[in-house]
Amino acid sequence: MSVADPFAAVAALPGVAELGLRARAAVDRLAGLPALKLRGPEVVAVTALRGARASAALSGVDVSEEDLRSGSALTDPAAGSVARGAVRLSTEIGLVAPVWEKAPLQALARLHAVAAADVDVPTDSLGRPATAAAAARLDVLADALTSPTRAPAIVVAAIVHAEVLTTEAFGPWSGLVARAAARCLLLQRGLDAGGVVAPEVGHLELGLTEYQIAAAGYSSGTAEGVASWVVHCARALEIGAGDALQVCIAHG
């Protein structure tokens, strides 16, 4: 396997292709549904809020969708900032997704700025990796993202997710940014072109502990650990697609 295509090397690991195809099939089942044709923006708004709520919960702030929608019960400053950041990111994905093809570091910087918009942090720190080590990893990632790959979008999105999450590239906002970045990649690379699927819902359903274990496996750098992470992300995407299907059915 050519080292010039690191994403393809991951895609070739045991178990990845099978789960990736299952996830893709689940997303593809959404295409052409009447609800998306007739009330697409409404459906996307619902799944975006569900994804924001799940992403906040994965970052330790578990609030209801109604509280997110209304802004009530978010009186704790730290928890409120995380929840509001998750909601802002959910509305930014479609705008940031096109930037990834040529300027992935700029896209990440924008996601970080959006996530931390209502927090008192130095302006010059927004969009900048928290450590030199994280910056170096993101530089390597950006080079890979702007090079051709044979790997499917689910693999690329999973690796971007893990690189931002496990390096804690953006401090306490790393989880929110990582999950939003993964969604951007799924949209930009055409797997979820409508931006209707919220994999965060799947990650939360699989459980925070499983999410953390899978991320730790990726951090180990072993082939088994990396494959486990990508498989976990594929399962989360499949669950998220199933959740989006139920939203579509409800909006008939």
PDB file of C-alpha atoms in Angstrom:
ATOM      1  CA  MET A   1       0.000   0.000   0.000  1.00  0.00           C
ATOM      2  CA  SER A   2       1.446   3.360  -1.012  1.00  0.00           C
ATOM      3  CA  VAL A   3       2.430   5.582   1.904  1.00  0.00           C
ATOM      4  CA  ALA A   4       1.506   8.508  -0.358  1.00  0.00           C
ATOM      5  CA  ASP A   5      -2.133   7.635   0.331  1.00  0.00           C
ATOM      6  CA  PRO A   6      -2.412   7.133   4.103  1.00  0.00           C
ATOM      7  CA  PHE A   7      -6.207   7.196   4.026  1.00  0.00           C
ATOM      8  CA  ALA A   8      -6.270   4.266   1.582  1.00  0.00           C
ATOM      9  CA  ALA A   9      -3.907   2.352   3.862  1.00  0.00           C
ATOM     10  CA  VAL A  10      -6.427   2.731   6.692  1.00  0.00           C
ATOM     11  CA  ALA A  11      -9.316   1.789   4.398  1.00  0.00           C
ATOM     12  CA  ALA A  12      -7.544  -1.517   3.692  1.00  0.00           C
ATOM     13  CA  LEU A  13      -7.397  -2.526   7.372  1.00  0.00           C
ATOM     14  CA  PRO A  14      -9.523  -5.546   8.421  1.00  0.00           C
ATOM     15  CA  GLY A  15     -13.195  -4.794   9.005  1.00  0.00           C
ATOM     16  CA  VAL A  16     -13.111  -1.227   7.736  1.00  0.00           C
ATOM     17  CA  ALA A  17     -14.450  -1.806   4.229  1.00  0.00           C
ATOM     18  CA  GLU A  18     -17.396  -3.939   5.365  1.00  0.00           C
ATOM     19  CA  LEU A  19     -18.624  -1.462   7.998  1.00  0.00           C
ATOM     20  CA  GLY A  20     -17.987   1.450   5.668  1.00  0.00           C
ATOM     21  CA  LEU A  21     -20.207  -0.091   3.005  1.00  0.00           C
ATOM     22  CA  ARG A  22     -22.950  -0.705   5.562  1.00  0.00           C
ATOM     23  CA  ALA A  23     -22.803   2.895   6.702  1.00  0.00           C
ATOM     24  CA  ARG A  24     -22.867   4.163   3.133  1.00  0.00           C
ATOM     25  CA  ALA A  25     -25.897   2.004   2.351  1.00  0.00           C
ATOM     26  CA  ALA A  26     -27.715   3.422   5.371  1.00  0.00           C
ATOM     27  CA  VAL A  27     -27.023   6.981   4.199  1.00  0.00           C
ATOM     28  CA  ASP A  28     -27.964   6.171   0.604  1.00  0.00           C
ATOM     29  CA  ARG A  29     -31.377   4.930   1.758  1.00  0.00           C
ATOM     30  CA  LEU A  30     -32.257   8.523   2.601  1.00  0.00           C
ATOM     31  CA  ALA A  31     -31.898   9.714  -0.991  1.00  0.00           C
ATOM     32  CA  GLY A  32     -35.160  10.509  -2.681  1.00  0.00           C
ATOM     33  CA  LEU A  33     -37.335  10.366   0.431  1.00  0.00           C
ATOM     34  CA  PRO A  34     -40.405  12.599   0.076  1.00  0.00           C
ATOM     35  CA  ALA A  35     -39.627  14.462   3.310  1.00  0.00           C
ATOM     36  CA  LEU A  36     -36.250  15.540   1.986  1.00  0.00           C
ATOM     37  CA  LYS A  37     -37.732  16.665  -1.309  1.00  0.00           C
ATOM     38  CA  LEU A  38     -40.643  18.556   0.195  1.00  0.00           C
ATOM     39  CA  ARG A  39     -39.292  19.692   3.567  1.00  0.00           C
ATOM     40  CA  GLY A  40     -35.551  19.241   3.315  1.00  0.00           C
ATOM     41  CA  PRO A  41     -34.510  22.354   5.285  1.00  0.00           C
ATOM     42  CA  GLU A  42     -36.923  21.469   8.070  1.00  0.00           C
ATOM     43  CA  VAL A  43     -35.567  17.923   8.319  1.00  0.00           C
ATOM     44  CA  VAL A  44     -31.967  19.159   8.303  1.00  0.00           C
ATOM     45  CA  ALA A  45     -32.788  21.651  11.067  1.00  0.00           C
ATOM     46  CA  VAL A  46     -34.158  18.830  13.225  1.00  0.00           C
ATOM     47  CA  THR A  47     -31.222  16.474  12.673  1.00  0.00           C
ATOM     48  CA  ALA A  48     -28.752  19.345  13.148  1.00  0.00           C
ATOM     49  CA  LEU A  49     -30.221  20.107  16.562  1.00  0.00           C
ATOM     50  CA  ARG A  50     -30.158  16.430  17.478  1.00  0.00           C
ATOM     51  CA  GLY A  51     -26.530  16.284  16.426  1.00  0.00           C
ATOM     52  CA  ALA A  52     -25.687  19.406  18.431  1.00  0.00           C
ATOM     53  CA  ARG A  53     -27.334  17.983  21.515  1.00  0.00           C
ATOM     54  CA  ALA A  54     -25.407  14.708  21.124  1.00  0.00           C
ATOM     55  CA  SER A  55     -22.095  16.477  20.523  1.00  0.00           C
ATOM     56  CA  ALA A  56     -22.554  18.608  23.636  1.00  0.00           C
ATOM     57  CA  ALA A  57     -23.342  15.470  25.637  1.00  0.00           C
ATOM     58  CA  LEU A  58     -20.155  13.812  24.369  1.00  0.00           C
ATOM     59  CA  SER A  59     -18.322  16.868  25.710  1.00  0.00           C
ATOM     60  CA  GLY A  60     -19.965  16.420  29.115  1.00  0.00           C
ATOM     61  CA  VAL A  61     -22.952  18.763  28.782  1.00  0.00           C
ATOM     62  CA  ASP A  62     -26.147  16.734  28.591  1.00  0.00           C
ATOM     63  CA  VAL A  63     -29.155  18.986  27.966  1.00  0.00           C
ATOM     64  CA  SER A  64     -32.454  18.441  26.212  1.00  0.00           C
ATOM     65  CA  GLU A  65     -33.161  19.451  22.640  1.00  0.00           C
ATOM     66  CA  GLU A  66     -35.826  21.833  23.917  1.00  0.00           C
ATOM     67  CA  ASP A  67     -33.329  23.569  26.195  1.00  0.00           C
ATOM     68  CA  LEU A  68     -30.945  23.920  23.259  1.00  0.00           C
ATOM     69  CA  ARG A  69     -33.711  25.295  21.083  1.00  0.00           C
ATOM     70  CA  SER A  70     -34.895  27.835  23.642  1.00  0.00           C
ATOM     71  CA  GLY A  71     -31.595  28.557  25.355  1.00  0.00           C
ATOM     72  CA  SER A  72     -33.204  27.989  28.750  1.00  0.00           C
ATOM     73  CA  ALA A  73     -31.631  26.003  31.581  1.00  0.00           C
ATOM     74  CA  LEU A  74     -28.169  26.918  30.287  1.00  0.00           C
ATOM     75  CA  THR A  75     -27.345  29.095  33.266  1.00  0.00           C
ATOM     76  CA  ASP A  76     -24.008  27.473  34.107  1.00  0.00           C
ATOM     77  CA  PRO A  77     -21.451  29.528  32.147  1.00  0.00           C
ATOM     78  CA  ALA A  78     -19.171  26.652  31.160  1.00  0.00           C
ATOM     79  CA  ALA A  79     -21.984  24.248  30.267  1.00  0.00           C
ATOM     80  CA  GLY A  80     -23.867  26.966  28.429  1.00  0.00           C
ATOM     81  CA  SER A  81     -20.816  27.828  26.332  1.00  0.00           C
ATOM     82  CA  VAL A  82     -20.367  24.215  25.258  1.00  0.00           C
ATOM     83  CA  ALA A  83     -24.041  23.796  24.400  1.00  0.00           C
ATOM     84  CA  ARG A  84     -24.239  27.046  22.461  1.00  0.00           C
ATOM     85  CA  GLY A  85     -20.979  26.225  20.706  1.00  0.00           C
ATOM     86  CA  ALA A  86     -22.404  22.889  19.583  1.00  0.00           C
ATOM     87  CA  VAL A  87     -25.499  24.606  18.185  1.00  0.00           C
ATOM     88  CA  ARG A  88     -23.470  27.251  16.360  1.00  0.00           C
ATOM     89  CA  LEU A  89     -21.267  24.577  14.805  1.00  0.00           C
ATOM     90  CA  SER A  90     -24.299  22.644  13.602  1.00  0.00           C
ATOM     91  CA  THR A  91     -25.358  25.640  11.519  1.00  0.00           C
ATOM     92  CA  GLU A  92     -21.846  26.325  10.218  1.00  0.00           C
ATOM     93  CA  ILE A  93     -21.104  22.917   8.677  1.00  0.00           C
ATOM     94  CA  GLY A  94     -22.599  23.688   5.284  1.00  0.00           C
ATOM     95  CA  LEU A  95     -20.642  26.936   5.051  1.00  0.00           C
ATOM     96  CA  VAL A  96     -17.299  25.472   6.097  1.00  0.00           C
ATOM     97  CA  ALA A  97     -17.491  22.187   4.169  1.00  0.00           C
ATOM     98  CA  PRO A  98     -16.425  23.656   0.782  1.00  0.00           C
ATOM     99  CA  VAL A  99     -13.248  25.115   2.334  1.00  0.00           C
ATOM    100  CA  TRP A 100     -11.834  21.671   3.173  1.00  0.00           C
ATOM    101  CA  GLU A 101     -10.800  20.770  -0.346  1.00  0.00           C
ATOM    102  CA  LYS A 102      -8.081  23.438  -0.590  1.00  0.00           C
ATOM    103  CA  ALA A 103      -7.657  24.915   2.884  1.00  0.00           C
ATOM    104  CA  PRO A 104      -8.323  22.357   5.638  1.00  0.00           C
ATOM    105  CA  LEU A 105      -6.409  24.292   8.294  1.00  0.00           C
ATOM    106  CA  GLN A 106      -8.486  27.368   7.539  1.00  0.00           C
ATOM    107  CA  ALA A 107     -11.627  25.261   7.881  1.00  0.00           C
ATOM    108  CA  LEU A 108     -10.503  23.971  11.281  1.00  0.00           C
ATOM    109  CA  ALA A 109      -9.641  27.488  12.395  1.00  0.00           C
ATOM    110  CA  ARG A 110     -13.124  28.646  11.464  1.00  0.00           C
ATOM    111  CA  LEU A 111     -14.775  25.787  13.357  1.00  0.00           C
ATOM    112  CA  HIS A 112     -12.725  26.603  16.462  1.00  0.00           C
ATOM    113  CA  ALA A 113     -13.638  30.284  16.236  1.00  0.00           C
ATOM    114  CA  VAL A 114     -17.334  29.415  15.924  1.00  0.00           C
ATOM    115  CA  ALA A 115     -17.236  26.924  18.815  1.00  0.00           C
ATOM    116  CA  ALA A 116     -15.575  29.384  21.203  1.00  0.00           C
ATOM    117  CA  ALA A 117     -17.323  32.530  19.993  1.00  0.00           C
ATOM    118  CA  ASP A 118     -18.901  33.465  23.330  1.00  0.00           C
ATOM    119  CA  VAL A 119     -15.897  32.636  25.526  1.00  0.00           C
ATOM    120  CA  ASP A 120     -13.408  35.217  26.719  1.00  0.00           C
ATOM    121  CA  VAL A 121     -10.242  33.912  25.071  1.00  0.00           C
ATOM    122  CA  PRO A 122      -7.458  35.879  23.359  1.00  0.00           C
ATOM    123  CA  THR A 123      -8.452  36.565  19.772  1.00  0.00           C
ATOM    124  CA  ASP A 124      -5.073  35.459  18.471  1.00  0.00           C
ATOM    125  CA  SER A 125      -5.555  32.004  20.012  1.00  0.00           C
ATOM    126  CA  LEU A 126      -8.766  31.277  18.122  1.00  0.00           C
ATOM    127  CA  GLY A 127      -8.136  28.855  15.301  1.00  0.00           C
ATOM    128  CA  ARG A 128      -4.620  28.084  16.465  1.00  0.00           C
ATOM    129  CA  PRO A 129      -3.635  24.611  17.704  1.00  0.00           C
ATOM    130  CA  ALA A 130      -3.066  24.514  21.442  1.00  0.00           C
ATOM    131  CA  THR A 131       0.403  22.937  21.222  1.00  0.00           C
ATOM    132  CA  ALA A 132       3.282  22.686  18.787  1.00  0.00           C
ATOM    133  CA  ALA A 133       2.833  18.926  18.658  1.00  0.00           C
ATOM    134  CA  ALA A 134      -0.826  19.283  17.684  1.00  0.00           C
ATOM    135  CA  ALA A 135       0.077  21.877  15.054  1.00  0.00           C
ATOM    136  CA  ALA A 136       2.610  19.494  13.526  1.00  0.00           C
ATOM    137  CA  ARG A 137       0.040  16.678  13.372  1.00  0.00           C
ATOM    138  CA  LEU A 138      -2.517  18.966  11.733  1.00  0.00           C
ATOM    139  CA  ASP A 139       0.046  20.087   9.151  1.00  0.00           C
ATOM    140  CA  VAL A 140       0.592  16.455   8.169  1.00  0.00           C
ATOM    141  CA  LEU A 141      -3.167  15.904   8.096  1.00  0.00           C
ATOM    142  CA  ALA A 142      -3.686  18.947   5.873  1.00  0.00           C
ATOM    143  CA  ASP A 143      -1.098  17.657   3.403  1.00  0.00           C
ATOM    144  CA  ALA A 144      -2.933  14.340   3.207  1.00  0.00           C
ATOM    145  CA  LEU A 145      -6.316  16.042   2.797  1.00  0.00           C
ATOM    146  CA  THR A 146      -5.126  18.083  -0.165  1.00  0.00           C
ATOM    147  CA  SER A 147      -3.642  15.050  -1.934  1.00  0.00           C
ATOM    148  CA  PRO A 148      -5.573  12.487  -4.013  1.00  0.00           C
ATOM    149  CA  THR A 149      -6.909   9.448  -2.167  1.00  0.00           C
ATOM    150  CA  ARG A 150      -8.790   6.297  -3.070  1.00  0.00           C
ATOM    151  CA  ALA A 151     -10.253   6.017   0.411  1.00  0.00           C
ATOM    152  CA  PRO A 152     -13.993   6.448   0.991  1.00  0.00           C
ATOM    153  CA  ALA A 153     -15.290   9.552   2.758  1.00  0.00           C
ATOM    154  CA  ILE A 154     -16.102   7.666   5.957  1.00  0.00           C
ATOM    155  CA  VAL A 155     -12.408   6.805   6.421  1.00  0.00           C
ATOM    156  CA  VAL A 156     -11.222  10.348   5.729  1.00  0.00           C
ATOM    157  CA  ALA A 157     -13.828  11.814   8.088  1.00  0.00           C
ATOM    158  CA  ALA A 158     -12.968   9.336  10.847  1.00  0.00           C
ATOM    159  CA  ILE A 159      -9.270  10.152  10.681  1.00  0.00           C
ATOM    160  CA  VAL A 160      -9.868  13.905  10.731  1.00  0.00           C
ATOM    161  CA  HIS A 161     -12.189  13.404  13.703  1.00  0.00           C
ATOM    162  CA  ALA A 162      -9.591  11.393  15.588  1.00  0.00           C
ATOM    163  CA  GLU A 163      -6.647  13.649  14.806  1.00  0.00           C
ATOM    164  CA  VAL A 164      -8.387  16.725  16.204  1.00  0.00           C
ATOM    165  CA  LEU A 165      -9.916  14.861  19.145  1.00  0.00           C
ATOM    166  CA  THR A 166      -6.954  12.839  20.354  1.00  0.00           C
ATOM    167  CA  THR A 167      -4.356  15.585  19.988  1.00  0.00           C
ATOM    168  CA  GLU A 168      -6.674  17.970  21.873  1.00  0.00           C
ATOM    169  CA  ALA A 169      -5.708  20.401  19.150  1.00  0.00           C
ATOM    170  CA  PHE A 170      -8.126  23.098  20.284  1.00  0.00           C
ATOM    171  CA  GLY A 171      -8.113  22.562  24.025  1.00  0.00           C
ATOM    172  CA  PRO A 172     -11.538  22.118  25.629  1.00  0.00           C
ATOM    173  CA  TRP A 173     -13.227  22.710  22.264  1.00  0.00           C
ATOM    174  CA  SER A 174     -11.441  19.831  20.550  1.00  0.00           C
ATOM    175  CA  GLY A 175     -14.338  17.378  20.786  1.00  0.00           C
ATOM    176  CA  LEU A 176     -16.906  19.785  19.378  1.00  0.00           C
ATOM    177  CA  VAL A 177     -14.560  20.843  16.582  1.00  0.00           C
ATOM    178  CA  ALA A 178     -13.573  17.251  15.777  1.00  0.00           C
ATOM    179  CA  ARG A 179     -17.161  16.090  15.411  1.00  0.00           C
ATOM    180  CA  ALA A 180     -18.125  19.113  13.311  1.00  0.00           C
ATOM    181  CA  ALA A 181     -15.049  18.568  11.131  1.00  0.00           C
ATOM    182  CA  ALA A 182     -16.063  14.964  10.505  1.00  0.00           C
ATOM    183  CA  ARG A 183     -19.505  16.098   9.360  1.00  0.00           C
ATOM    184  CA  CYS A 184     -17.925  18.678   7.066  1.00  0.00           C
ATOM    185  CA  LEU A 185     -15.839  15.956   5.410  1.00  0.00           C
ATOM    186  CA  LEU A 186     -18.855  13.686   4.923  1.00  0.00           C
ATOM    187  CA  LEU A 187     -20.672  16.539   3.217  1.00  0.00           C
ATOM    188  CA  GLN A 188     -17.745  17.869   1.200  1.00  0.00           C
ATOM    189  CA  ARG A 189     -16.767  14.424  -0.094  1.00  0.00           C
ATOM    190  CA  GLY A 190     -20.313  13.618  -1.133  1.00  0.00           C
ATOM    191  CA  LEU A 191     -21.259  10.827   1.248  1.00  0.00           C
ATOM    192  CA  ASP A 192     -23.882  12.964   2.984  1.00  0.00           C
ATOM    193  CA  ALA A 193     -24.302  15.671   0.366  1.00  0.00           C
ATOM    194  CA  GLY A 194     -27.497  16.953   1.979  1.00  0.00           C
ATOM    195  CA  GLY A 195     -25.952  17.286   5.429  1.00  0.00           C
ATOM    196  CA  VAL A 196     -28.897  15.453   6.944  1.00  0.00           C
ATOM    197  CA  VAL A 197     -27.102  12.740   8.956  1.00  0.00           C
ATOM    198  CA  ALA A 198     -25.789  13.443  12.467  1.00  0.00           C
ATOM    199  CA  PRO A 199     -23.174  10.784  13.353  1.00  0.00           C
ATOM    200  CA  GLU A 200     -22.913  12.399  16.793  1.00  0.00           C
ATOM    201  CA  VAL A 201     -26.283  10.813  17.593  1.00  0.00           C
ATOM    202  CA  GLY A 202     -24.752   7.433  16.815  1.00  0.00           C
ATOM    203  CA  HIS A 203     -21.648   8.091  18.903  1.00  0.00           C
ATOM    204  CA  LEU A 204     -23.823   9.012  21.867  1.00  0.00           C
ATOM    205  CA  GLU A 205     -26.058   5.978  21.407  1.00  0.00           C
ATOM    206  CA  LEU A 206     -23.010   3.713  21.347  1.00  0.00           C
ATOM    207  CA  GLY A 207     -21.966   5.323  24.632  1.00  0.00           C
ATOM    208  CA  LEU A 208     -19.396   7.827  25.833  1.00  0.00           C
ATOM    209  CA  THR A 209     -17.219   5.058  27.268  1.00  0.00           C
ATOM    210  CA  GLU A 210     -17.098   3.217  23.942  1.00  0.00           C
ATOM    211  CA  TYR A 211     -16.310   6.494  22.189  1.00  0.00           C
ATOM    212  CA  GLN A 212     -13.400   7.133  24.529  1.00  0.00           C
ATOM    213  CA  ILE A 213     -12.116   3.558  24.230  1.00  0.00           C
ATOM    214  CA  ALA A 214     -12.232   3.747  20.441  1.00  0.00           C
ATOM    215  CA  ALA A 215     -10.391   7.093  20.461  1.00  0.00           C
ATOM    216  CA  ALA A 216      -7.749   5.649  22.768  1.00  0.00           C
ATOM    217  CA  GLY A 217      -7.336   2.780  20.311  1.00  0.00           C
ATOM    218  CA  TYR A 218      -6.621   5.270  17.560  1.00  0.00           C
ATOM    219  CA  SER A 219      -4.105   7.054  19.795  1.00  0.00           C
ATOM    220  CA  SER A 220      -2.251   3.776  20.287  1.00  0.00           C
ATOM    221  CA  GLY A 221      -1.178   3.948  16.654  1.00  0.00           C
ATOM    222  CA  THR A 222      -1.622   0.217  16.147  1.00  0.00           C
ATOM    223  CA  ALA A 223      -3.362  -1.070  13.050  1.00  0.00           C
ATOM    224  CA  GLU A 224      -5.964  -2.756  15.254  1.00  0.00           C
ATOM    225  CA  GLY A 225      -6.600   0.422  17.231  1.00  0.00           C
ATOM    226  CA  VAL A 226      -6.940   2.601  14.156  1.00  0.00           C
ATOM    227  CA  ALA A 227      -9.274   0.092  12.506  1.00  0.00           C
ATOM    228  CA  SER A 228     -11.399  -0.096  15.660  1.00  0.00           C
ATOM    229  CA  TRP A 229     -11.828   3.657  15.630  1.00  0.00           C
ATOM    230  CA  VAL A 230     -12.889   3.784  11.971  1.00  0.00           C
ATOM    231  CA  VAL A 231     -15.290   0.892  12.493  1.00  0.00           C
ATOM    232  CA  HIS A 232     -16.739   2.705  15.505  1.00  0.00           C
ATOM    233  CA  CYS A 233     -17.256   5.818  13.370  1.00  0.00           C
ATOM    234  CA  ALA A 234     -18.921   3.758  10.635  1.00  0.00           C
ATOM    235  CA  ARG A 235     -21.302   2.263  13.174  1.00  0.00           C
ATOM    236  CA  ALA A 236     -22.098   5.744  14.511  1.00  0.00           C
ATOM    237  CA  LEU A 237     -22.786   6.977  10.990  1.00  0.00           C
ATOM    238  CA  GLU A 238     -25.083   4.022  10.333  1.00  0.00           C
ATOM    239  CA  ILE A 239     -27.030   4.770  13.525  1.00  0.00           C
ATOM    240  CA  GLY A 240     -27.146   8.467  12.653  1.00  0.00           C
ATOM    241  CA  ALA A 241     -28.576   7.612   9.233  1.00  0.00           C
ATOM    242  CA  GLY A 242     -31.219   5.469  10.903  1.00  0.00           C
ATOM    243  CA  ASP A 243     -32.105   8.356  13.188  1.00  0.00           C
ATOM    244  CA  ALA A 244     -32.356  10.701  10.192  1.00  0.00           C
ATOM    245  CA  LEU A 245     -34.646   8.162   8.515  1.00  0.00           C
ATOM    246  CA  GLN A 246     -36.991   8.279  11.503  1.00  0.00           C
ATOM    247  CA  VAL A 247     -37.006  12.087  11.347  1.00  0.00           C
ATOM    248  CA  CYS A 248     -37.882  11.870   7.650  1.00  0.00           C
ATOM    249  CA  ILE A 249     -40.707   9.444   8.363  1.00  0.00           C
ATOM    250  CA  ALA A 250     -42.058  11.736  11.081  1.00  0.00           C
ATOM    251  CA  HIS A 251     -42.040  14.629   8.626  1.00  0.00           C
ATOM    252  CA  GLY A 252     -43.656  12.389   5.982  1.00  0.00           C
TER     253      GLY A 252
END
